[in-house]
Amino acid sequence: KAGVTQTPRYLIKTRGQQVTLSCSPISGHRSVSWYQQTPGQGLQFLFEYFSETQRNKGNFPGRFSGRQFSNSRSEMNVSTLELGDSALYLCASSLPRGGSNEQFFGPGTRLTVL
Amino acid sequence: GQNIDQPTEMTATEGAIVQINCTYQTSGFNGLFWYQQHAGEAPTFLSYNVLDGLEEKGRFSSFLSRSKGYSYLLLKELQMKDSASYLCAVRKQDGQNFVFGPGTRLSVLP
């Protein structure tokens, strides 16, 4: 079974630009979560999508948004990029609910904002 | 508020046993997870506790005390490949809403 895939793997943008990252979950997984990982703040939850609906949201500004398609693929968008948005963005997929439904992480997209 | 604490770094010797502690204060609790993350790689799932007690899985065990807001990950027969960061994460009441700790960087020395 193929794992979680994320594209692109690396991205360089400048302040003020916007960026879209893509995530394809493991086949059959309908929950997709997004995280930001930085050396200073660690791994921080951005949002979770299930059945094309945002089910949970972390404490990030409105510049961070996402969506999920009917095939469970998800995208996240960051508008008006700031230097502090430089981070590794991880996507994780899982079965929808309950028990030890572990999250399977993708390799991440390394975003650098100049 | 939400707060998860772990030691920043730990060092141990190959073949030894190490215990990584995690304390948490979160609004809502629906399970505690441990993940391993090697440098430059994505986190991978190690263990899950939702009830008090010890869960054993090969060389790795995880313990939970919900009343104390405390968990630990026990690694036995340490191997060099166990050098990694270990992340403690609490899943909140619904969905896949996680709060992650800062991670503990473990170095296993020969």
CSV table of C-alpha atoms in Angstrom, one decimal:
chain,number,residue,atom,x,y,z
A,1,LYS,CA,0.0,0.0,0.0
A,2,ALA,CA,1.5,3.4,-1.0
A,3,GLY,CA,2.2,5.8,1.8
A,4,VAL,CA,1.3,9.4,2.2
A,5,THR,CA,2.7,11.6,-0.5
A,6,GLN,CA,3.3,15.3,-0.5
A,7,THR,CA,4.2,17.7,-3.3
A,8,PRO,CA,6.4,19.6,-3.8
A,9,ARG,CA,9.1,18.4,-1.4
A,10,TYR,CA,11.0,21.7,-1.4
A,11,LEU,CA,9.8,25.2,-2.2
A,12,ILE,CA,11.3,28.6,-2.0
A,13,LYS,CA,9.1,31.7,-2.0
A,14,THR,CA,9.5,35.4,-1.1
A,15,ARG,CA,7.6,37.4,1.4
A,16,GLY,CA,4.1,38.4,0.3
A,17,GLN,CA,3.7,35.5,-2.1
A,18,GLN,CA,1.2,32.7,-1.6
A,19,VAL,CA,1.8,28.9,-1.7
A,20,THR,CA,-0.3,25.8,-2.2
A,21,LEU,CA,0.9,22.4,-0.9
A,22,SER,CA,-0.6,19.1,-1.8
A,23,CYS,CA,-1.1,15.8,0.1
A,24,SER,CA,-2.4,12.5,-1.1
A,25,PRO,CA,-3.4,10.2,1.8
A,26,ILE,CA,-3.1,6.4,2.1
A,27,SER,CA,-5.8,4.8,0.1
A,28,GLY,CA,-8.9,4.3,2.3
A,29,HIS,CA,-7.9,7.0,4.8
A,30,ARG,CA,-10.4,9.8,4.9
A,31,SER,CA,-8.9,12.0,7.6
A,32,VAL,CA,-6.1,14.3,6.7
A,33,SER,CA,-4.3,16.5,9.1
A,34,TRP,CA,-1.7,19.2,8.5
A,35,TYR,CA,1.2,20.2,10.8
A,36,GLN,CA,3.9,22.9,10.8
A,37,GLN,CA,7.3,21.9,12.3
A,38,THR,CA,10.0,24.4,13.2
A,39,PRO,CA,13.0,24.0,15.4
A,40,GLY,CA,11.7,26.6,17.9
A,41,GLN,CA,8.0,25.6,18.1
A,42,GLY,CA,8.1,21.9,17.4
A,43,LEU,CA,5.2,20.2,15.7
A,44,GLN,CA,2.1,22.3,15.7
A,45,PHE,CA,-1.4,21.2,14.5
A,46,LEU,CA,-2.8,23.3,11.7
A,47,PHE,CA,-6.1,21.6,10.8
A,48,GLU,CA,-7.8,18.3,10.1
A,49,TYR,CA,-10.1,17.5,7.2
A,50,PHE,CA,-12.6,14.7,7.0
A,51,SER,CA,-15.1,14.1,4.3
A,52,GLU,CA,-14.2,17.4,2.6
A,53,THR,CA,-15.0,19.3,5.9
A,54,GLN,CA,-12.7,21.0,8.3
A,55,ARG,CA,-13.2,19.1,11.5
A,56,ASN,CA,-10.6,20.6,13.8
A,57,LYS,CA,-8.4,23.7,13.6
A,58,GLY,CA,-5.3,24.8,15.5
A,59,ASN,CA,-4.3,28.3,16.5
A,60,PHE,CA,-3.0,29.7,13.2
A,61,PRO,CA,-4.0,32.9,11.5
A,62,GLY,CA,-6.5,33.0,8.7
A,63,ARG,CA,-3.7,33.2,6.2
A,64,PHE,CA,-3.5,29.4,6.6
A,65,SER,CA,-6.3,27.6,4.9
A,66,GLY,CA,-7.0,24.2,3.5
A,67,ARG,CA,-9.4,22.0,1.7
A,68,GLN,CA,-10.1,18.4,0.9
A,69,PHE,CA,-11.4,16.9,-2.2
A,70,SER,CA,-13.9,14.0,-2.7
A,71,ASN,CA,-11.0,11.6,-3.3
A,72,SER,CA,-9.6,12.6,0.2
A,73,ARG,CA,-6.6,14.4,-1.3
A,74,SER,CA,-6.0,17.7,0.5
A,75,GLU,CA,-4.3,21.0,-0.2
A,76,MET,CA,-3.2,23.7,2.2
A,77,ASN,CA,-2.7,27.3,1.2
A,78,VAL,CA,-0.7,30.0,2.9
A,79,SER,CA,-1.3,33.6,1.7
A,80,THR,CA,0.9,36.7,2.2
A,81,LEU,CA,3.9,34.6,3.2
A,82,GLU,CA,6.0,35.8,6.1
A,83,LEU,CA,9.6,34.9,7.0
A,84,GLY,CA,8.3,33.0,10.0
A,85,ASP,CA,6.3,30.7,7.8
A,86,SER,CA,9.6,28.9,6.8
A,87,ALA,CA,9.1,25.4,8.1
A,88,LEU,CA,8.5,21.8,7.3
A,89,TYR,CA,4.9,21.2,6.6
A,90,LEU,CA,3.7,17.7,7.3
A,91,CYS,CA,0.6,16.0,6.3
A,92,ALA,CA,-0.8,12.9,8.1
A,93,SER,CA,-3.6,10.6,7.2
A,94,SER,CA,-5.6,8.1,9.3
A,95,LEU,CA,-8.8,6.2,9.5
A,96,PRO,CA,-11.6,8.5,10.6
A,97,ARG,CA,-12.1,7.9,14.3
A,98,GLY,CA,-11.6,5.9,17.4
A,99,GLY,CA,-9.0,3.7,19.0
A,100,SER,CA,-5.4,3.7,18.2
A,101,ASN,CA,-6.0,5.0,14.7
A,102,GLU,CA,-2.4,6.2,14.3
A,103,GLN,CA,-1.5,8.9,11.9
A,104,PHE,CA,0.8,8.1,9.0
A,105,PHE,CA,2.9,11.1,8.1
A,106,GLY,CA,4.1,12.1,4.7
A,107,PRO,CA,7.7,13.1,4.0
A,108,GLY,CA,6.8,16.8,4.3
A,109,THR,CA,7.3,19.9,2.2
A,110,ARG,CA,10.2,22.1,3.2
A,111,LEU,CA,9.1,25.7,2.7
A,112,THR,CA,11.7,28.5,2.7
A,113,VAL,CA,10.5,32.1,2.7
A,114,LEU,CA,13.1,34.7,1.7
B,1,GLY,CA,-4.2,26.0,28.4
B,2,GLN,CA,-2.3,23.2,26.8
B,3,ASN,CA,1.2,22.2,27.8
B,4,ILE,CA,3.2,19.1,27.2
B,5,ASP,CA,6.7,18.8,28.7
B,6,GLN,CA,9.5,16.4,27.8
B,7,PRO,CA,13.3,16.6,28.5
B,8,THR,CA,15.1,18.2,25.6
B,9,GLU,CA,17.9,15.8,25.3
B,10,MET,CA,19.0,12.4,26.7
B,11,THR,CA,22.0,10.2,26.2
B,12,ALA,CA,22.3,6.5,26.8
B,13,THR,CA,24.6,3.6,25.9
B,14,GLU,CA,24.0,0.8,23.4
B,15,GLY,CA,22.3,-2.1,25.1
B,16,ALA,CA,21.0,-0.1,28.0
B,17,ILE,CA,17.5,0.9,29.0
B,18,VAL,CA,16.2,4.5,28.9
B,19,GLN,CA,13.0,6.1,30.1
B,20,ILE,CA,11.6,9.2,28.4
B,21,ASN,CA,9.1,11.1,30.5
B,22,CYS,CA,6.2,13.3,29.3
B,23,THR,CA,3.8,15.4,31.4
B,24,TYR,CA,0.8,17.0,30.0
B,25,GLN,CA,-2.0,19.5,30.8
B,26,THR,CA,-4.6,19.7,28.0
B,27,SER,CA,-8.2,20.6,27.7
B,28,GLY,CA,-9.6,17.3,26.6
B,29,PHE,CA,-7.9,13.9,26.5
B,30,ASN,CA,-8.6,11.1,24.0
B,31,GLY,CA,-5.3,9.1,24.1
B,32,LEU,CA,-1.6,9.6,24.3
B,33,PHE,CA,0.7,8.7,21.4
B,34,TRP,CA,4.5,8.4,21.1
B,35,TYR,CA,6.2,9.0,17.8
B,36,GLN,CA,9.8,8.5,16.7
B,37,GLN,CA,11.3,11.0,14.3
B,38,HIS,CA,14.8,10.5,12.8
B,39,ALA,CA,16.6,13.6,11.6
B,40,GLY,CA,15.2,14.7,8.2
B,41,GLU,CA,12.4,12.2,8.2
B,42,ALA,CA,8.7,12.2,9.1
B,43,PRO,CA,7.5,11.0,12.5
B,44,THR,CA,6.5,7.3,12.8
B,45,PHE,CA,4.0,5.9,15.2
B,46,LEU,CA,5.4,3.9,18.2
B,47,SER,CA,2.6,3.5,20.8
B,48,TYR,CA,-0.8,4.5,22.0
B,49,ASN,CA,-2.3,4.6,25.5
B,50,VAL,CA,-5.8,5.6,26.4
B,51,LEU,CA,-6.2,3.7,29.7
B,52,ASP,CA,-3.9,3.8,32.7
B,53,GLY,CA,-1.2,1.2,32.7
B,54,LEU,CA,1.6,-0.2,30.6
B,55,GLU,CA,1.5,-1.1,27.0
B,56,GLU,CA,4.3,-3.3,25.7
B,57,LYS,CA,5.4,-3.6,22.1
B,58,GLY,CA,8.7,-5.5,21.6
B,59,ARG,CA,11.6,-3.4,22.9
B,60,PHE,CA,9.3,-0.4,23.5
B,61,SER,CA,6.8,0.1,26.3
B,62,SER,CA,4.6,3.0,27.2
B,63,PHE,CA,3.0,3.9,30.4
B,64,LEU,CA,0.1,6.3,31.2
B,65,SER,CA,-1.3,7.8,34.4
B,66,ARG,CA,-4.3,10.0,33.5
B,67,SER,CA,-4.8,11.3,37.0
B,68,LYS,CA,-1.2,12.5,37.1
B,69,GLY,CA,-1.1,13.7,33.5
B,70,TYR,CA,2.0,11.6,33.0
B,71,SER,CA,3.4,9.1,30.5
B,72,TYR,CA,6.7,7.5,29.8
B,73,LEU,CA,8.3,5.7,26.9
B,74,LEU,CA,10.7,2.9,27.9
B,75,LEU,CA,13.2,1.7,25.4
B,76,LYS,CA,15.1,-1.5,26.2
B,77,GLU,CA,18.2,-3.1,24.6
B,78,LEU,CA,19.1,0.2,23.0
B,79,GLN,CA,20.5,0.1,19.5
B,80,MET,CA,22.3,2.8,17.6
B,81,LYS,CA,19.4,3.2,15.2
B,82,ASP,CA,17.3,4.3,18.2
B,83,SER,CA,19.0,7.7,18.1
B,84,ALA,CA,16.2,9.9,17.2
B,85,SER,CA,13.7,12.4,18.6
B,86,TYR,CA,10.8,11.0,20.5
B,87,LEU,CA,7.5,13.0,20.4
B,88,CYS,CA,4.8,12.7,23.0
B,89,ALA,CA,1.4,13.8,21.7
B,90,VAL,CA,-2.1,14.1,23.3
B,91,ARG,CA,-5.1,13.7,21.1
B,92,LYS,CA,-7.9,15.9,22.2
B,93,GLN,CA,-11.5,14.9,22.6
B,94,ASP,CA,-12.6,14.6,19.0
B,95,GLY,CA,-11.1,14.0,15.7
B,96,GLN,CA,-7.5,14.0,15.1
B,97,ASN,CA,-6.7,17.1,17.0
B,98,PHE,CA,-3.3,16.6,18.5
B,99,VAL,CA,-1.0,18.6,20.8
B,100,PHE,CA,2.6,17.6,20.5
B,101,GLY,CA,5.4,17.9,23.0
B,102,PRO,CA,8.7,19.6,22.0
B,103,GLY,CA,10.3,16.2,21.6
B,104,THR,CA,13.3,14.5,23.3
B,105,ARG,CA,16.4,14.0,21.3
B,106,LEU,CA,17.9,10.7,22.3
B,107,SER,CA,21.6,9.9,21.4
B,108,VAL,CA,22.7,6.3,21.8
B,109,LEU,CA,26.4,5.9,22.2
B,110,PRO,CA,28.5,2.8,21.5
